Amino acid sequence: MNASLYELLALAMRYWFAALLALIVFLLTQSFVREWRIEKAVQRRIADTAATLGLRVLSSEDRRVQRGLLLPLDGDSLLGSGGGCDLRLRTRALRRRHLVLRVEKDRVYLYPEGGALVTADGQRVRRGDTLLPGQNMQAGGLVFRLERLQGEEAEAWLDD
Amino acid sequence: MARRLKRPSSDFLLLFLCVFEASIFGLLAFRQGLSYFPLFLAALMPCLLVFQALGLRRLFPHMDMQLLVIGNFLCALGLALLCRLRPDKAPRQFLFYLVGIAGMLGIALFVTKVRNKRPFVLPVMLLAVGSLGLTLLIGESTFGAKNWIDFGLFTLQPSEFVKLALVFVMALYLSERRDLRGNLPALLFAACCLCLIVLERDLGAVLICFLTCVCLYYAATGSLGLCGLALCGAALGALLMYALFDHVQLRVAMWRNPWVSPTEGGYQIIQALVAIGSGGMFGLGLGLGSPTIIPVNDTDFIFAALCEEMGLFCGLLVLAVYVLLFLRAGLLALRSRSAFDSLLCVGVLSSLAVQTFLIVGGVIKMIPLTGVTLPFISYGGSSMVSSMLMLGVLEGVAVNAGKREEDAWLRAQGGEAEEEAE
């Protein structure tokens, strides 16, 4: 391609690049605004319709863990006393990584970590056992009850 | 039947970006006869983009497509400008881009799959401090700062990766404890890194790291008092550095009036301003301007070269893309259910935003020049790879947030999820 032809092409394509860039920025902005709106709608819908599940502490060997403390559950949550746990309670009554709780379809599946002792309504829990709302669970030196959270409790957690 | 959460499609965005890449590299291929490397990129870059979009979507179903598009767009633009300004450096930068993609994937996997990140804190801290210490011992100086290590085959700028290490360590500590005592190890680590970078005289990196730490601390604790105190201390530190370092005094003097020394100290900034002005709204045309007159046009002043040849309109649109990147990172921070993920987003956002502000502000003479790179666009392996790693962090957080939202959405819907044809 000779120099003058390239010059003509480059001069013409200034506007082409400007138009393409403007289009890309427009689509990115539109997508961002839509995502923002979807996000607000999702959070509203989840708060309105979902009965969120949570673990309430009924009793504890360690005074540092308050009775009545509520631990909301969301997806997969690792319960323990160590760093990196989703539900971290600084107490020797729990192992560093004690138990994984998986919320699915209004029930919780339990996966004790590394041979940790977990019982549900007095029965020893095996990996994959379920815990239903209203049932009690003992993990280490703590006793929990699985509860449904609705209205303000669920909304407060989702807005957190 | 419960339906999966549907996000806006990115197909048109991918299409337009592919067209942009093909046309800009295609044009550059004919600038001086026929150049094979830009022609190769005109074909390969769109394929790489499609491969990333389809391939990564399988690996990470909830990844943020728009972030991927933004990162790839900026990298492609940087590569195109490099093909124009320094064709000899373009193949090397392309290699770094490929390394960056691999790094992005790796770090996204780390953020999504590794549950307990605590064991990595100490090695990261030791590696960061060790690399900065090594730079002080055997590093090379460029433009007054001793911040490079030459390994023969490639050179490394550790401060680029220390930014990410700082974000990781501080996010981990601040997500677990909000009190000063509990965060002492992280704050000491940050102070140590900052001191080492000051000794290297890389003041741009000091500013970025310091402001990132302050933003992270404020986001985690809301403590205006301590953050205000830190900023006052930083202002005093800046005055001290002005008093101690000659090149800081020179840069401030040239910022105030570059015409005092138009052929020496002020030459760079004057040429940059003239280049931006010459370009007008739509530029002189790719390959038709004289951006090669500007010193370091491939790194610090690449924005000026962009404005000269593609125009102020394109320059502003590129800045708009950066703003959208920061907004998306902010939205991710709000979407995340985990404090650690939110703080990672805040850290990455602060680091990229401060860096972009410092370099663009310096080029247009809004603030004194600090000699940092424009993320994703400027030439530099360390800069490219660290920017892509930060993008990988954001993608990892997006996947975590998306997974949790999907579960919560399906629970709210009730019942089985329907498989959705893409």
Coordinates of C-alpha atoms in Angstrom, one line a residue:
Chain A
M1 CA 0.0 0.0 0.0
N2 CA 1.5 3.4 -0.9
A3 CA 1.9 6.2 1.6
S4 CA -0.9 8.4 0.2
L5 CA -3.4 5.6 0.2
Y6 CA -2.5 4.7 3.8
E7 CA -2.9 8.4 4.7
L8 CA -6.4 8.5 3.2
L9 CA -7.3 5.3 5.0
A10 CA -5.9 6.4 8.3
L11 CA -7.7 9.7 8.1
A12 CA -11.0 8.0 7.3
M13 CA -10.6 5.4 10.0
R14 CA -10.3 8.0 12.8
Y15 CA -14.0 8.4 12.7
W16 CA -14.5 4.6 12.5
F17 CA -12.4 4.1 15.6
A18 CA -14.2 6.9 17.4
A19 CA -17.6 5.4 16.5
L20 CA -16.6 1.9 17.6
L21 CA -15.2 3.2 20.9
A22 CA -18.3 5.2 21.5
L23 CA -20.4 2.1 20.8
I24 CA -18.3 0.0 23.2
V25 CA -18.6 2.6 25.9
F26 CA -22.3 2.9 25.4
L27 CA -22.9 -0.9 25.6
L28 CA -20.7 -1.1 28.7
T29 CA -22.6 1.7 30.4
Q30 CA -25.9 0.2 29.4
S31 CA -24.8 -3.2 30.8
F32 CA -23.7 -1.6 34.0
V33 CA -26.9 0.3 34.6
R34 CA -28.9 -2.9 33.8
E35 CA -26.8 -5.0 36.2
W36 CA -27.3 -2.3 38.9
R37 CA -31.0 -2.5 38.5
I38 CA -31.0 -6.4 38.4
E39 CA -29.0 -6.4 41.6
K40 CA -31.5 -4.2 43.4
A41 CA -34.4 -6.3 42.1
V42 CA -32.6 -9.6 43.2
Q43 CA -32.0 -8.3 46.7
R44 CA -35.6 -7.1 47.0
R45 CA -36.9 -10.4 45.7
I46 CA -34.7 -12.5 48.0
A47 CA -35.7 -10.4 51.0
D48 CA -39.4 -10.5 50.1
T49 CA -39.8 -14.2 49.3
A50 CA -37.0 -16.2 50.9
A51 CA -37.2 -17.6 54.4
T52 CA -33.6 -17.4 55.2
L53 CA -32.2 -20.0 57.5
G54 CA -30.0 -19.3 60.5
L55 CA -28.4 -21.1 63.4
R56 CA -29.3 -19.7 66.8
V57 CA -27.0 -20.5 69.8
L58 CA -29.0 -22.2 72.5
S59 CA -26.2 -22.9 74.9
S60 CA -22.5 -22.8 75.1
E61 CA -19.7 -24.1 77.3
D62 CA -17.8 -20.9 76.7
R63 CA -19.2 -17.7 78.1
R64 CA -17.7 -15.7 75.3
V65 CA -20.3 -17.0 72.9
Q66 CA -23.7 -15.4 73.7
R67 CA -26.9 -17.4 74.0
G68 CA -29.3 -16.2 71.4
L69 CA -26.5 -15.3 68.9
L70 CA -27.9 -15.7 65.4
L71 CA -25.7 -17.0 62.5
P72 CA -27.3 -16.6 59.1
L73 CA -26.7 -19.3 56.6
D74 CA -26.0 -18.7 52.9
G75 CA -24.9 -21.3 50.4
D76 CA -21.8 -23.1 51.8
S77 CA -20.7 -21.9 55.2
L78 CA -17.7 -23.2 57.2
L79 CA -18.3 -23.1 60.9
G80 CA -15.3 -23.0 63.2
S81 CA -13.0 -21.0 65.4
G82 CA -10.2 -20.4 62.9
G83 CA -9.6 -17.7 60.4
G84 CA -11.1 -18.2 57.0
C85 CA -14.3 -19.6 58.4
D86 CA -17.5 -18.1 57.1
L87 CA -19.1 -18.4 60.5
R88 CA -16.3 -17.8 62.9
L89 CA -16.8 -18.1 66.7
R90 CA -13.7 -17.4 68.7
T91 CA -14.1 -20.2 71.2
R92 CA -12.3 -23.3 72.3
A93 CA -15.6 -25.1 72.3
L94 CA -15.2 -25.5 68.5
R95 CA -12.4 -26.8 66.3
R96 CA -10.6 -24.4 64.0
R97 CA -12.6 -26.0 61.1
H98 CA -15.5 -27.8 62.6
L99 CA -18.4 -28.2 60.1
V100 CA -19.5 -27.2 56.7
L101 CA -23.2 -26.3 56.4
R102 CA -24.8 -26.3 52.9
V103 CA -28.2 -24.7 52.5
E104 CA -30.3 -26.2 49.8
K105 CA -34.1 -26.1 49.3
D106 CA -35.0 -25.0 52.9
R107 CA -32.8 -27.5 54.7
V108 CA -29.2 -27.7 55.7
Y109 CA -26.8 -30.5 54.8
L110 CA -24.0 -31.2 57.3
Y111 CA -20.4 -32.1 56.6
P112 CA -18.3 -32.5 59.7
E113 CA -14.7 -31.7 59.0
G114 CA -11.9 -34.1 59.9
G115 CA -13.8 -36.3 62.3
A116 CA -15.3 -33.5 64.3
L117 CA -18.2 -34.5 66.6
V118 CA -21.5 -33.2 65.5
T119 CA -24.9 -34.5 66.7
A120 CA -28.4 -33.6 65.5
D121 CA -31.2 -34.3 68.0
G122 CA -28.9 -36.6 69.9
Q123 CA -27.9 -38.7 66.9
R124 CA -24.3 -38.6 65.6
V125 CA -24.2 -36.8 62.2
R126 CA -22.5 -38.4 59.2
R127 CA -21.4 -36.4 56.1
G128 CA -24.4 -35.3 54.0
D129 CA -27.0 -35.8 56.8
T130 CA -29.7 -33.1 56.8
L131 CA -30.9 -30.7 59.5
L132 CA -34.4 -29.4 59.2
P133 CA -35.7 -26.1 60.7
G134 CA -36.6 -26.6 64.3
Q135 CA -34.0 -29.3 64.9
N136 CA -31.2 -28.9 67.4
M137 CA -27.6 -29.5 66.5
Q138 CA -24.6 -29.9 68.9
A139 CA -21.1 -29.0 67.5
G140 CA -18.3 -29.3 70.0
G141 CA -19.4 -27.5 73.1
L142 CA -22.2 -25.4 71.5
V143 CA -25.8 -26.3 70.9
F144 CA -27.6 -24.6 68.0
R145 CA -31.2 -24.6 66.6
L146 CA -31.9 -24.2 62.9
E147 CA -34.5 -21.5 62.4
R148 CA -36.2 -19.8 59.6
L149 CA -35.6 -16.1 59.4
Q150 CA -38.2 -13.8 57.9
G151 CA -39.1 -10.2 57.4
E152 CA -36.8 -7.8 59.2
E153 CA -34.2 -10.4 60.3
A154 CA -33.7 -11.7 56.8
E155 CA -33.7 -8.2 55.3
A156 CA -31.2 -6.9 57.9
W157 CA -28.8 -9.7 57.0
L158 CA -29.2 -9.2 53.3
D159 CA -28.6 -5.5 53.6
D160 CA -25.4 -6.1 55.7
Chain B
M1 CA -40.4 -23.9 37.6
A2 CA -37.6 -21.8 39.0
R3 CA -35.6 -19.9 36.4
R4 CA -31.9 -19.2 36.7
L5 CA -30.9 -15.6 37.2
K6 CA -30.3 -14.0 33.8
R7 CA -27.6 -11.4 33.4
P8 CA -27.4 -9.0 30.4
S9 CA -25.8 -10.6 27.3
S10 CA -22.3 -9.5 26.2
D11 CA -22.5 -10.9 22.7
F12 CA -22.7 -7.5 20.9
L13 CA -19.9 -6.1 23.1
L14 CA -17.6 -9.0 22.2
L15 CA -18.5 -8.6 18.5
F16 CA -17.7 -4.9 18.5
L17 CA -14.5 -5.5 20.3
C18 CA -13.4 -8.1 17.8
V19 CA -14.2 -5.7 15.0
F20 CA -12.2 -3.0 16.7
E21 CA -9.2 -5.3 17.2
A22 CA -9.3 -6.6 13.6
S23 CA -9.6 -3.1 12.1
I24 CA -6.9 -1.3 14.2
F25 CA -4.3 -4.1 13.8
G26 CA -5.3 -4.5 10.1
L27 CA -4.7 -0.8 9.5
L28 CA -1.4 -0.8 11.3
A29 CA -0.3 -3.8 9.2
F30 CA -0.2 -1.6 6.1
R31 CA 1.5 1.5 7.7
Q32 CA 5.0 0.8 6.4
G33 CA 4.5 -1.7 3.6
L34 CA 3.2 -5.0 4.9
S35 CA 4.0 -5.7 8.6
Y36 CA 3.4 -9.3 9.5
F37 CA 3.1 -8.9 13.3
P38 CA 0.1 -6.5 13.3
L39 CA -1.5 -8.7 10.6
F40 CA -1.0 -11.7 12.9
L41 CA -2.6 -9.8 15.8
A42 CA -5.5 -8.7 13.6
A43 CA -6.4 -12.4 13.3
L44 CA -5.2 -13.7 16.6
M45 CA -6.6 -11.1 19.1
P46 CA -10.3 -11.6 18.2
C47 CA -9.7 -15.4 18.4
L48 CA -8.1 -15.0 21.9
L49 CA -11.0 -12.9 23.0
V50 CA -13.6 -15.4 21.9
F51 CA -11.5 -18.2 23.4
Q52 CA -11.4 -16.4 26.7
A53 CA -15.1 -15.6 26.6
L54 CA -16.3 -19.1 25.7
G55 CA -13.6 -21.1 27.5
L56 CA -13.6 -19.1 30.8
R57 CA -17.4 -19.1 30.8
R58 CA -17.3 -22.9 31.0
L59 CA -14.8 -22.8 33.8
F60 CA -16.4 -20.0 35.7
P61 CA -20.1 -19.8 34.9
H62 CA -20.7 -16.6 36.9
M63 CA -17.7 -14.7 35.6
D64 CA -18.1 -11.0 34.8
M65 CA -18.0 -10.7 31.0
Q66 CA -17.9 -7.0 31.0
L67 CA -14.7 -6.9 33.1
L68 CA -13.1 -9.3 30.7
V69 CA -14.1 -7.1 27.7
I70 CA -12.7 -4.0 29.4
G71 CA -9.4 -5.7 30.3
N72 CA -9.0 -7.1 26.8
F73 CA -10.0 -3.8 25.1
L74 CA -7.4 -1.8 27.1
C75 CA -4.7 -4.4 26.4
A76 CA -5.5 -4.5 22.7
L77 CA -5.4 -0.7 22.5
G78 CA -2.0 -0.7 24.3
L79 CA -0.7 -3.3 21.9
A80 CA -1.9 -1.4 18.9
L81 CA -0.3 1.8 20.1
L82 CA 2.9 -0.1 20.7
C83 CA 2.8 -1.5 17.2
R84 CA 2.7 2.1 16.1
L85 CA 5.2 3.6 18.5
R86 CA 7.7 0.8 19.1
P87 CA 7.1 -2.1 16.7
D88 CA 10.3 -3.8 18.1
K89 CA 8.7 -4.0 21.6
A90 CA 5.2 -5.1 20.5
P91 CA 5.9 -8.9 20.3
R92 CA 7.4 -8.9 23.8
Q93 CA 4.3 -7.0 25.1
F94 CA 2.1 -9.6 23.4
L95 CA 4.0 -12.4 25.3
F96 CA 3.4 -10.6 28.5
Y97 CA -0.3 -10.3 27.6
L98 CA -0.5 -14.1 27.2
V99 CA 1.3 -14.5 30.5
G100 CA -1.2 -12.0 32.0
I101 CA -4.1 -14.1 30.8
A102 CA -2.7 -17.2 32.4
G103 CA -2.1 -15.3 35.6
M104 CA -5.6 -13.9 35.5
L105 CA -6.9 -17.5 35.3
G106 CA -4.7 -18.7 38.0
I107 CA -5.6 -16.0 40.5
A108 CA -9.3 -16.4 39.7
L109 CA -9.0 -20.1 40.5
F110 CA -7.2 -19.2 43.7
V111 CA -9.9 -16.7 44.9
T112 CA -12.7 -19.1 44.0
K113 CA -11.4 -22.6 45.0
V114 CA -9.0 -22.0 47.9
R115 CA -11.2 -21.8 51.0
N116 CA -8.6 -21.1 53.6
K117 CA -6.2 -18.4 52.4
R118 CA -4.5 -17.9 55.8
P119 CA -1.6 -20.2 55.2
F120 CA -0.6 -18.0 52.2
V121 CA -0.2 -14.8 54.2
L122 CA 3.2 -15.3 55.6
P123 CA 4.8 -16.5 52.3
V124 CA 3.3 -13.6 50.5
M125 CA 4.6 -11.1 53.1
L126 CA 8.1 -12.7 53.0
L127 CA 8.1 -12.7 49.2
A128 CA 7.0 -9.1 49.0
V129 CA 9.6 -7.8 51.5
G130 CA 12.3 -10.1 50.1
S131 CA 11.8 -8.9 46.5
L132 CA 11.9 -5.3 47.6
G133 CA 15.0 -5.9 49.6
L134 CA 16.6 -7.7 46.7
T135 CA 15.8 -4.7 44.5
L136 CA 17.6 -2.4 46.9
L137 CA 20.7 -4.7 46.8
I138 CA 21.0 -5.6 43.1
G139 CA 18.4 -3.4 41.4
E140 CA 18.9 -1.0 38.5
S141 CA 18.1 2.7 38.4
T142 CA 15.9 4.3 35.8
F143 CA 14.9 8.0 35.9
G144 CA 16.1 8.3 39.5
A145 CA 14.3 5.3 40.9
K146 CA 16.0 2.0 41.7
N147 CA 13.1 -0.3 41.1
W148 CA 14.1 -2.9 38.5
I149 CA 15.8 -6.3 38.8
D150 CA 17.4 -7.5 35.5
F151 CA 17.2 -11.3 35.2
G152 CA 18.8 -11.3 31.7
L153 CA 15.9 -12.7 29.7
F154 CA 13.5 -10.3 31.3
T155 CA 13.3 -7.5 33.9
L156 CA 11.0 -7.4 36.9
Q157 CA 9.6 -4.5 38.8
P158 CA 8.7 -6.0 42.2
S159 CA 6.7 -2.9 43.4
E160 CA 4.0 -3.7 40.8
F161 CA 3.3 -7.1 42.5
V162 CA 3.8 -5.7 46.0
K163 CA 0.6 -3.7 45.4
L164 CA -1.4 -6.9 45.0
A165 CA 0.4 -8.5 48.0
L166 CA -0.6 -5.5 50.1
V167 CA -4.2 -5.7 49.0
F168 CA -4.3 -9.5 49.8
V169 CA -2.7 -9.2 53.2
M170 CA -4.6 -6.2 54.4
A171 CA -8.0 -7.6 53.1
L172 CA -7.4 -10.9 54.9
Y173 CA -6.5 -9.2 58.3
L174 CA -9.2 -6.5 58.1
S175 CA -11.9 -9.0 57.2
E176 CA -11.2 -10.9 60.4
R177 CA -10.5 -8.1 62.9
R178 CA -11.5 -4.4 62.9
D179 CA -9.3 -3.2 65.8
L180 CA -5.9 -1.7 65.4
R181 CA -4.2 -4.3 67.6
G182 CA -5.5 -7.2 65.6
N183 CA -4.3 -5.6 62.4
L184 CA -0.9 -4.7 63.6
P185 CA 0.9 -7.4 61.5
A186 CA -0.7 -6.1 58.3
L187 CA 0.0 -2.5 59.2
L188 CA 3.6 -3.3 60.0
F189 CA 3.9 -5.2 56.7
A190 CA 2.5 -2.2 54.8
A191 CA 4.8 0.2 56.7
C192 CA 7.8 -2.0 55.9
C193 CA 6.9 -2.2 52.2
L194 CA 6.4 1.5 52.0
C195 CA 9.7 2.2 53.6
L196 CA 11.5 -0.1 51.2
I197 CA 9.8 1.5 48.2
V198 CA 10.7 5.0 49.5
L199 CA 14.4 3.8 49.8
E200 CA 14.1 2.8 46.1
R201 CA 12.9 6.4 45.4
D202 CA 9.9 5.0 43.5
L203 CA 7.6 7.7 44.8
G204 CA 4.8 6.9 42.4
A205 CA 4.5 3.4 43.8
V206 CA 4.7 4.7 47.3
L207 CA 1.7 7.0 46.7
I208 CA -0.3 4.1 45.1
C209 CA 0.4 1.7 47.9
F210 CA -0.2 4.2 50.7
L211 CA -3.5 5.5 49.3
T212 CA -4.6 1.9 48.7
C213 CA -3.9 1.0 52.3
V214 CA -5.8 4.0 53.6
C215 CA -8.8 3.2 51.4
L216 CA -8.8 -0.4 52.5
Y217 CA -8.5 0.6 56.2
Y218 CA -11.3 3.1 55.9
A219 CA -13.6 0.7 54.0
A220 CA -13.1 -2.0 56.7
T221 CA -13.3 0.1 59.8
G222 CA -14.9 3.4 58.9
S223 CA -12.3 5.1 61.1
L224 CA -12.0 8.6 59.8
G225 CA -9.7 9.7 62.6
L226 CA -6.9 7.2 61.9
C227 CA -7.2 7.6 58.1
G228 CA -7.1 11.4 58.5
L229 CA -4.1 11.1 60.6
A230 CA -2.4 8.9 58.1
L231 CA -3.1 11.4 55.3
C232 CA -1.7 14.2 57.4
G233 CA 1.4 12.1 58.0
A234 CA 1.6 11.5 54.2
A235 CA 1.4 15.2 53.5
L236 CA 4.3 15.8 55.9
G237 CA 6.2 12.9 54.3
A238 CA 5.6 14.4 50.8
L239 CA 7.1 17.7 52.0
L240 CA 10.1 15.9 53.5
M241 CA 10.6 14.0 50.2
Y242 CA 10.4 17.3 48.3
A243 CA 13.2 18.7 50.6
L244 CA 15.4 15.6 50.3
F245 CA 15.1 14.4 46.7
D246 CA 16.3 16.5 43.8
H247 CA 14.2 14.8 41.2
V248 CA 11.0 15.5 43.2
Q249 CA 11.9 19.2 43.2
L250 CA 12.5 19.1 39.5
R251 CA 9.2 17.5 38.8
V252 CA 7.3 20.0 40.9
A253 CA 9.1 22.9 39.2
M254 CA 8.3 21.5 35.8
W255 CA 4.7 21.1 36.7
R256 CA 4.5 24.7 37.9
N257 CA 6.1 26.1 34.7
P258 CA 7.7 23.7 32.2
W259 CA 8.5 26.7 29.9
V260 CA 11.3 27.7 32.3
S261 CA 13.4 24.9 30.8
P262 CA 11.7 23.9 27.5
T263 CA 14.6 21.9 26.1
E264 CA 15.6 20.0 29.2
G265 CA 13.4 19.4 32.3
G266 CA 10.2 20.7 30.7
Y267 CA 10.7 19.1 27.3
Q268 CA 8.7 16.0 28.1
I269 CA 5.6 17.7 29.5
I270 CA 5.6 20.4 26.8
Q271 CA 5.8 17.8 24.0
A272 CA 3.0 15.8 25.6
L273 CA 0.7 18.9 25.9
V274 CA 1.5 20.0 22.3
A275 CA 0.7 16.4 21.1
I276 CA -2.6 16.3 22.9
G277 CA -3.5 19.8 21.5
S278 CA -2.4 18.8 17.9
G279 CA -4.7 15.8 17.8
G280 CA -7.9 17.8 18.1
M281 CA -11.1 16.0 18.6
F282 CA -10.5 13.0 16.3
G283 CA -6.7 12.9 16.0
L284 CA -4.2 13.2 13.2
G285 CA -4.8 9.5 12.2
L286 CA -3.0 6.4 13.3
G287 CA 0.6 6.5 12.1
L288 CA 0.3 10.1 10.8
G289 CA 1.3 12.1 13.9
S290 CA 4.7 12.6 15.6
P291 CA 4.2 11.0 19.0
T292 CA 7.7 9.5 18.7
I293 CA 9.1 13.0 19.6
I294 CA 7.7 12.6 23.1
P295 CA 10.2 10.9 25.4
V296 CA 9.1 7.6 26.9
N297 CA 6.0 7.6 24.7
D298 CA 5.5 3.9 25.2
T299 CA 5.2 4.0 29.0
D300 CA 4.4 7.2 30.9
F301 CA 3.2 9.3 28.0
I302 CA 1.3 6.7 26.0
F303 CA -1.9 8.6 26.8
A304 CA -0.5 11.7 25.0
A305 CA 0.4 9.6 22.0
L306 CA -3.2 8.1 22.0
C307 CA -4.7 11.6 22.1
E308 CA -2.5 12.9 19.3
E309 CA -3.3 10.1 16.8
M310 CA -6.8 9.1 17.8
G311 CA -8.0 12.4 19.2
L312 CA -9.3 13.8 22.5
F313 CA -12.7 12.2 21.9
C314 CA -11.1 8.7 21.9
G315 CA -8.9 9.7 24.9
L316 CA -12.0 10.7 26.9
L317 CA -13.7 7.4 25.9
V318 CA -10.7 5.5 27.1
L319 CA -11.0 7.3 30.4
A320 CA -14.7 6.5 30.5
V321 CA -13.8 2.8 30.1
Y322 CA -11.5 3.1 33.1
V323 CA -14.3 4.7 35.1
L324 CA -16.6 1.9 34.1
L325 CA -14.0 -0.6 35.3
F326 CA -13.9 1.1 38.7
L327 CA -17.7 1.3 38.9
R328 CA -17.9 -2.4 38.2
A329 CA -15.3 -3.2 40.9
G330 CA -17.3 -1.0 43.3
L331 CA -20.5 -2.9 42.4
L332 CA -18.8 -6.2 43.0
A333 CA -17.6 -5.0 46.4
L334 CA -21.3 -4.3 47.3
R335 CA -22.5 -7.6 45.8
S336 CA -20.0 -9.8 47.7
R337 CA -21.3 -11.6 50.8
S338 CA -17.8 -12.1 52.2
A339 CA -15.9 -9.3 53.8
F340 CA -12.6 -10.6 52.4
D341 CA -14.0 -10.5 48.8
S342 CA -15.4 -7.0 49.3
L343 CA -12.1 -5.7 50.6
L344 CA -10.2 -7.4 47.8
C345 CA -12.4 -5.4 45.3
V346 CA -11.9 -2.2 47.2
G347 CA -8.2 -2.7 47.3
V348 CA -7.9 -3.5 43.5
L349 CA -10.3 -0.6 42.7
S350 CA -8.2 1.9 44.8
S351 CA -4.9 0.7 43.4
L352 CA -6.0 0.9 39.7
A353 CA -7.9 4.2 40.2
V354 CA -5.0 6.0 42.0
Q355 CA -2.6 4.7 39.4
T356 CA -4.7 5.9 36.5
F357 CA -5.3 9.3 38.1
L358 CA -1.6 9.8 38.8
I359 CA -0.4 9.1 35.3
V360 CA -3.2 10.8 33.4
G361 CA -3.1 13.8 35.7
G362 CA 0.6 14.0 35.3
V363 CA 0.4 13.8 31.5
I364 CA -2.1 16.6 31.3
K365 CA -0.2 18.7 33.8
M366 CA -3.0 18.6 36.4
I367 CA -0.6 17.2 39.0
P368 CA 3.2 16.7 39.0
L369 CA 4.4 13.7 37.0
T370 CA 5.0 10.6 39.1
G371 CA 6.3 8.1 36.5
V372 CA 3.8 5.3 36.9
T373 CA 2.3 3.3 34.1
L374 CA -1.2 3.4 32.6
P375 CA -2.8 0.1 33.7
F376 CA -3.2 -2.4 30.8
I377 CA -2.1 0.1 28.1
S378 CA 1.5 1.1 28.9
Y379 CA 4.4 -1.0 27.8
G380 CA 5.9 -3.1 30.6
G381 CA 5.7 -6.8 31.5
S382 CA 5.4 -6.3 35.2
S383 CA 2.7 -3.6 34.7
M384 CA 0.7 -5.8 32.2
V385 CA 0.9 -8.9 34.3
S386 CA 0.0 -7.2 37.6
S387 CA -2.9 -5.4 36.0
M388 CA -4.2 -8.8 34.6
L389 CA -3.7 -10.4 38.0
M390 CA -5.9 -7.6 39.5
L391 CA -8.5 -8.3 36.8
G392 CA -8.3 -12.0 37.8
V393 CA -9.0 -11.1 41.5
L394 CA -12.1 -9.2 40.4
E395 CA -13.3 -12.1 38.2
G396 CA -12.7 -14.5 41.1
V397 CA -14.8 -12.3 43.4
A398 CA -17.5 -12.0 40.7
V399 CA -17.7 -15.8 40.5
N400 CA -18.1 -16.1 44.3
A401 CA -20.7 -13.4 44.4
G402 CA -22.6 -14.8 41.4
K403 CA -22.7 -18.4 42.9
R404 CA -24.1 -17.2 46.2
E405 CA -26.7 -14.9 44.5
E406 CA -27.8 -17.8 42.2
D407 CA -28.3 -20.1 45.2
A408 CA -30.2 -17.4 47.1
W409 CA -32.3 -16.6 44.0
L410 CA -33.2 -20.2 43.5
R411 CA -34.1 -20.6 47.1
A412 CA -36.3 -17.6 46.8
Q413 CA -37.9 -19.0 43.6
G414 CA -38.2 -22.5 45.1
G415 CA -37.9 -25.8 43.2
E416 CA -35.5 -27.1 40.6
A417 CA -33.6 -24.7 38.4
E418 CA -34.2 -24.9 34.6
E419 CA -31.2 -25.4 32.4
E420 CA -30.9 -22.2 30.3
A421 CA -29.8 -22.4 26.7
E422 CA -27.1 -19.7 26.1

